[in-house]
PDB file of C-alpha atoms in Angstrom:
ATOM      1  CA  UNK A  92       5.387 -25.536  22.930  1.00  0.00           C
ATOM      2  CA  UNK A  93       3.525 -27.261  20.184  1.00  0.00           C
ATOM      3  CA  UNK A  94       3.854 -26.959  16.467  1.00  0.00           C
ATOM      4  CA  UNK A  95       0.997 -25.159  14.803  1.00  0.00           C
ATOM      5  CA  UNK A  96      -0.638 -26.898  11.865  1.00  0.00           C
ATOM      6  CA  UNK A  97      -3.042 -24.228  10.665  1.00  0.00           C
ATOM      7  CA  UNK A  98      -1.719 -22.418   7.602  1.00  0.00           C
ATOM      8  CA  UNK A  99      -4.380 -19.976   6.565  1.00  0.00           C
ATOM      9  CA  UNK A 100      -2.648 -16.703   5.814  1.00  0.00           C
ATOM     10  CA  UNK A 101      -0.256 -15.902   3.000  1.00  0.00           C
ATOM     11  CA  UNK A 102       2.516 -15.516   5.550  1.00  0.00           C
ATOM     12  CA  UNK A 103       1.778 -18.968   6.931  1.00  0.00           C
ATOM     13  CA  UNK A 104       1.873 -20.490   3.433  1.00  0.00           C
ATOM     14  CA  UNK A 105       5.180 -18.803   2.649  1.00  0.00           C
ATOM     15  CA  UNK A 106       6.727 -20.022   5.879  1.00  0.00           C
ATOM     16  CA  UNK A 107       5.468 -23.533   5.176  1.00  0.00           C
ATOM     17  CA  UNK A 108       6.933 -23.466   1.640  1.00  0.00           C
ATOM     18  CA  UNK A 109      10.287 -22.365   3.059  1.00  0.00           C
ATOM     19  CA  UNK A 110      10.197 -25.278   5.505  1.00  0.00           C
ATOM     20  CA  UNK A 111       9.927 -23.076   8.583  1.00  0.00           C
ATOM     21  CA  UNK A 112       7.869 -24.577  11.384  1.00  0.00           C
ATOM     22  CA  UNK A 113       5.709 -22.271  13.424  1.00  0.00           C
ATOM     23  CA  UNK A 114       5.335 -22.792  17.122  1.00  0.00           C
ATOM     24  CA  UNK A 115       2.762 -21.602  19.596  1.00  0.00           C
ATOM     25  CA  UNK A 116       3.361 -21.499  23.328  1.00  0.00           C
ATOM     26  CA  UNK A 117       1.025 -23.736  25.270  1.00  0.00           C
ATOM     27  CA  UNK A 118       1.556 -21.627  28.408  1.00  0.00           C
ATOM     28  CA  UNK A 119       2.514 -18.084  27.312  1.00  0.00           C
ATOM     29  CA  UNK A 120       2.141 -16.867  30.889  1.00  0.00           C
ATOM     30  CA  UNK A 121       5.272 -18.855  31.738  1.00  0.00           C
ATOM     31  CA  UNK A 122       7.350 -16.265  29.897  1.00  0.00           C
ATOM     32  CA  UNK A 123       5.567 -13.273  31.349  1.00  0.00           C
ATOM     33  CA  UNK A 124       8.180 -11.267  33.190  1.00  0.00           C
ATOM     34  CA  UNK A 125      10.880 -13.834  32.445  1.00  0.00           C
ATOM     35  CA  UNK A 126      13.430 -11.089  32.090  1.00  0.00           C
ATOM     36  CA  UNK A 127      16.215 -10.952  34.625  1.00  0.00           C
ATOM     37  CA  UNK A 128      15.704  -8.214  37.174  1.00  0.00           C
ATOM     38  CA  UNK A 129      18.992  -6.440  37.865  1.00  0.00           C
ATOM     39  CA  UNK A 130      19.027  -4.919  41.334  1.00  0.00           C
ATOM     40  CA  UNK A 131      20.661  -1.460  41.319  1.00  0.00           C
ATOM     41  CA  UNK A 132      23.482  -0.806  43.800  1.00  0.00           C
ATOM     42  CA  UNK A 133      21.278   1.792  45.498  1.00  0.00           C
ATOM     43  CA  UNK A 134      18.778  -0.870  46.631  1.00  0.00           C
ATOM     44  CA  UNK A 135      19.226  -1.852  50.280  1.00  0.00           C
ATOM     45  CA  UNK A 136      15.956  -3.698  50.917  1.00  0.00           C
ATOM     46  CA  UNK A 137      14.078  -6.200  48.770  1.00  0.00           C
ATOM     47  CA  UNK A 138      10.487  -6.740  49.879  1.00  0.00           C
ATOM     48  CA  UNK A 139       9.064 -10.032  48.633  1.00  0.00           C
ATOM     49  CA  UNK A 140       5.265 -10.203  48.755  1.00  0.00           C
ATOM     50  CA  UNK A 141       2.248 -10.989  46.601  1.00  0.00           C
ATOM     51  CA  UNK A 142       1.438  -7.343  45.920  1.00  0.00           C
ATOM     52  CA  UNK A 143       3.153  -3.985  45.645  1.00  0.00           C
ATOM     53  CA  UNK A 144       3.378  -2.581  49.147  1.00  0.00           C
ATOM     54  CA  UNK A 145       5.496   0.535  48.712  1.00  0.00           C
ATOM     55  CA  UNK A 146       2.555   2.948  48.775  1.00  0.00           C
ATOM     56  CA  UNK A 147       1.097   1.486  51.970  1.00  0.00           C
ATOM     57  CA  UNK A 148       1.371   3.922  54.922  1.00  0.00           C
ATOM     58  CA  UNK A 149       2.619   1.211  57.283  1.00  0.00           C
ATOM     59  CA  UNK A 150       5.431   0.354  54.850  1.00  0.00           C
ATOM     60  CA  UNK A 151       6.339   4.035  54.498  1.00  0.00           C
ATOM     61  CA  UNK A 152       6.510   4.254  58.316  1.00  0.00           C
ATOM     62  CA  UNK A 153       8.758   1.215  58.448  1.00  0.00           C
ATOM     63  CA  UNK A 154      11.059   2.643  55.768  1.00  0.00           C
ATOM     64  CA  UNK A 155      11.352   5.913  57.709  1.00  0.00           C
ATOM     65  CA  UNK A 156      12.256   3.903  60.804  1.00  0.00           C
ATOM     66  CA  UNK A 157      14.984   2.155  58.814  1.00  0.00           C
ATOM     67  CA  UNK A 158      16.092   5.504  57.321  1.00  0.00           C
ATOM     68  CA  UNK A 159      15.415   4.233  53.812  1.00  0.00           C
ATOM     69  CA  UNK A 160      13.511   5.916  51.026  1.00  0.00           C
ATOM     70  CA  UNK A 161      11.535   4.226  48.265  1.00  0.00           C
ATOM     71  CA  UNK A 162      14.469   4.486  45.807  1.00  0.00           C
ATOM     72  CA  UNK A 163      16.427   2.136  48.076  1.00  0.00           C
ATOM     73  CA  UNK A 164      13.678  -0.488  48.098  1.00  0.00           C
ATOM     74  CA  UNK A 165      12.603  -3.039  45.506  1.00  0.00           C
ATOM     75  CA  UNK A 166       9.239  -4.770  45.914  1.00  0.00           C
ATOM     76  CA  UNK A 167       8.871  -8.023  43.970  1.00  0.00           C
ATOM     77  CA  UNK A 168       6.668 -11.114  44.024  1.00  0.00           C
ATOM     78  CA  UNK A 169       7.754 -14.584  45.067  1.00  0.00           C
ATOM     79  CA  UNK A 170       7.656 -15.655  41.406  1.00  0.00           C
ATOM     80  CA  UNK A 171       9.894 -12.762  40.336  1.00  0.00           C
ATOM     81  CA  UNK A 172      12.482 -13.716  42.942  1.00  0.00           C
ATOM     82  CA  UNK A 173      13.828 -16.422  40.619  1.00  0.00           C
ATOM     83  CA  UNK A 174      14.750 -13.739  38.060  1.00  0.00           C
ATOM     84  CA  UNK A 175      16.528 -11.437  40.487  1.00  0.00           C
ATOM     85  CA  UNK A 176      20.193 -10.650  39.824  1.00  0.00           C
ATOM     86  CA  UNK A 177      21.891  -9.230  42.893  1.00  0.00           C
ATOM     87  CA  UNK A 178      25.571  -8.245  42.880  1.00  0.00           C
ATOM     88  CA  UNK A 179      25.741  -6.655  46.330  1.00  0.00           C
ATOM     89  CA  UNK A 180      24.430  -7.514  49.780  1.00  0.00           C
ATOM     90  CA  UNK A 181      20.819  -6.577  50.439  1.00  0.00           C
ATOM     91  CA  UNK A 182      18.254  -7.059  53.167  1.00  0.00           C
ATOM     92  CA  UNK A 183      15.183  -9.143  52.415  1.00  0.00           C
ATOM     93  CA  UNK A 184      11.758  -8.873  53.980  1.00  0.00           C
ATOM     94  CA  UNK A 185       9.533 -11.820  53.102  1.00  0.00           C
ATOM     95  CA  UNK A 186       5.800 -11.353  53.698  1.00  0.00           C
ATOM     96  CA  UNK A 187       3.554 -14.360  53.280  1.00  0.00           C
ATOM     97  CA  UNK A 188       0.729 -15.940  55.227  1.00  0.00           C
ATOM     98  CA  UNK A 189       2.265 -19.388  54.668  1.00  0.00           C
ATOM     99  CA  UNK A 190       5.498 -19.972  56.616  1.00  0.00           C
ATOM    100  CA  UNK A 191       6.317 -22.986  54.414  1.00  0.00           C
ATOM    101  CA  UNK A 192       6.380 -20.736  51.336  1.00  0.00           C
ATOM    102  CA  UNK A 193       8.838 -18.437  53.093  1.00  0.00           C
ATOM    103  CA  UNK A 194      11.102 -21.350  54.044  1.00  0.00           C
ATOM    104  CA  UNK A 195      11.088 -22.667  50.459  1.00  0.00           C
ATOM    105  CA  UNK A 196      12.137 -19.207  49.320  1.00  0.00           C
ATOM    106  CA  UNK A 197      15.125 -18.856  51.642  1.00  0.00           C
ATOM    107  CA  UNK A 198      17.495 -20.965  49.534  1.00  0.00           C
ATOM    108  CA  UNK A 199      16.884 -18.756  46.483  1.00  0.00           C
ATOM    109  CA  UNK A 200      17.955 -15.494  48.105  1.00  0.00           C
ATOM    110  CA  UNK A 201      21.050 -13.925  46.577  1.00  0.00           C
ATOM    111  CA  UNK A 202      23.551 -11.888  48.609  1.00  0.00           C
ATOM    112  CA  UNK A 203      21.432 -11.714  51.785  1.00  0.00           C
ATOM    113  CA  UNK A 204      22.722  -9.436  54.532  1.00  0.00           C
ATOM    114  CA  UNK A 205      19.601  -9.903  56.661  1.00  0.00           C
ATOM    115  CA  UNK A 206      16.393 -11.838  56.097  1.00  0.00           C
ATOM    116  CA  UNK A 207      13.274 -10.731  57.934  1.00  0.00           C
ATOM    117  CA  UNK A 208      10.069 -12.746  57.842  1.00  0.00           C
ATOM    118  CA  UNK A 209       6.500 -11.853  58.660  1.00  0.00           C
ATOM    119  CA  UNK A 210       2.930 -12.663  57.818  1.00  0.00           C
ATOM    120  CA  UNK A 211       1.338 -11.015  54.780  1.00  0.00           C
ATOM    121  CA  UNK A 212       0.496  -7.330  55.015  1.00  0.00           C
ATOM    122  CA  UNK A 213      -3.227  -7.802  55.645  1.00  0.00           C
ATOM    123  CA  UNK A 214      -2.486  -9.760  58.824  1.00  0.00           C
ATOM    124  CA  UNK A 215       0.617  -7.722  59.717  1.00  0.00           C
ATOM    125  CA  UNK A 216      -1.311  -4.433  59.851  1.00  0.00           C
ATOM    126  CA  UNK A 217      -3.622  -5.705  62.587  1.00  0.00           C
ATOM    127  CA  UNK A 218      -1.221  -7.879  64.581  1.00  0.00           C
ATOM    128  CA  UNK A 219       0.838  -6.011  67.203  1.00  0.00           C
ATOM    129  CA  UNK A 220       2.777  -9.184  68.003  1.00  0.00           C
ATOM    130  CA  UNK A 221       3.817  -9.581  64.346  1.00  0.00           C
ATOM    131  CA  UNK A 222       5.024  -5.964  64.330  1.00  0.00           C
ATOM    132  CA  UNK A 223       7.045  -6.503  67.521  1.00  0.00           C
ATOM    133  CA  UNK A 224       8.492  -9.695  66.097  1.00  0.00           C
ATOM    134  CA  UNK A 225       9.609  -7.886  62.926  1.00  0.00           C
ATOM    135  CA  UNK A 226      11.237  -5.085  64.940  1.00  0.00           C
ATOM    136  CA  UNK A 227      13.022  -7.700  67.048  1.00  0.00           C
ATOM    137  CA  UNK A 228      14.375  -9.313  63.882  1.00  0.00           C
ATOM    138  CA  UNK A 229      15.539  -5.928  62.600  1.00  0.00           C
ATOM    139  CA  UNK A 230      17.191  -4.971  65.905  1.00  0.00           C
ATOM    140  CA  UNK A 231      19.047  -8.293  66.098  1.00  0.00           C
ATOM    141  CA  UNK A 232      20.313  -8.125  62.525  1.00  0.00           C
ATOM    142  CA  UNK A 233      23.443  -6.636  61.024  1.00  0.00           C
ATOM    143  CA  UNK A 234      23.272  -2.885  60.362  1.00  0.00           C
ATOM    144  CA  UNK A 235      21.820  -1.924  56.994  1.00  0.00           C
ATOM    145  CA  UNK A 236      24.628  -0.826  54.712  1.00  0.00           C
TER     146      UNK A 236
END
């Protein structure tokens, strides 16, 4: 933040006379979405990706296979993950084209029951091996509570 020095309006002059400094954020985007995200008890799966995937047919198919509905799933971005507040065990599915980004994310997961990893959705849709690999991870993991 940096102190603003322009005092043009009446409000600005009054604040200056009262000795109140005004501040302007240098990077206001840093606070965008900086609210903690409380995860409801009903959520069983947290999908972490760069876009909202819940309306994608392939994701709907996967949720049916896991016997989950969209009310039991939270889709967030990698940046939002830092603001997540989880008080119960959940499953995580991390989708990213960069495996290093996924590995950096692992330490920030709260209350993980299972953690599944795959490439981003664009690649996942067209890669049968990636789909098999995800199903293998799911089959080898603890049952979804």
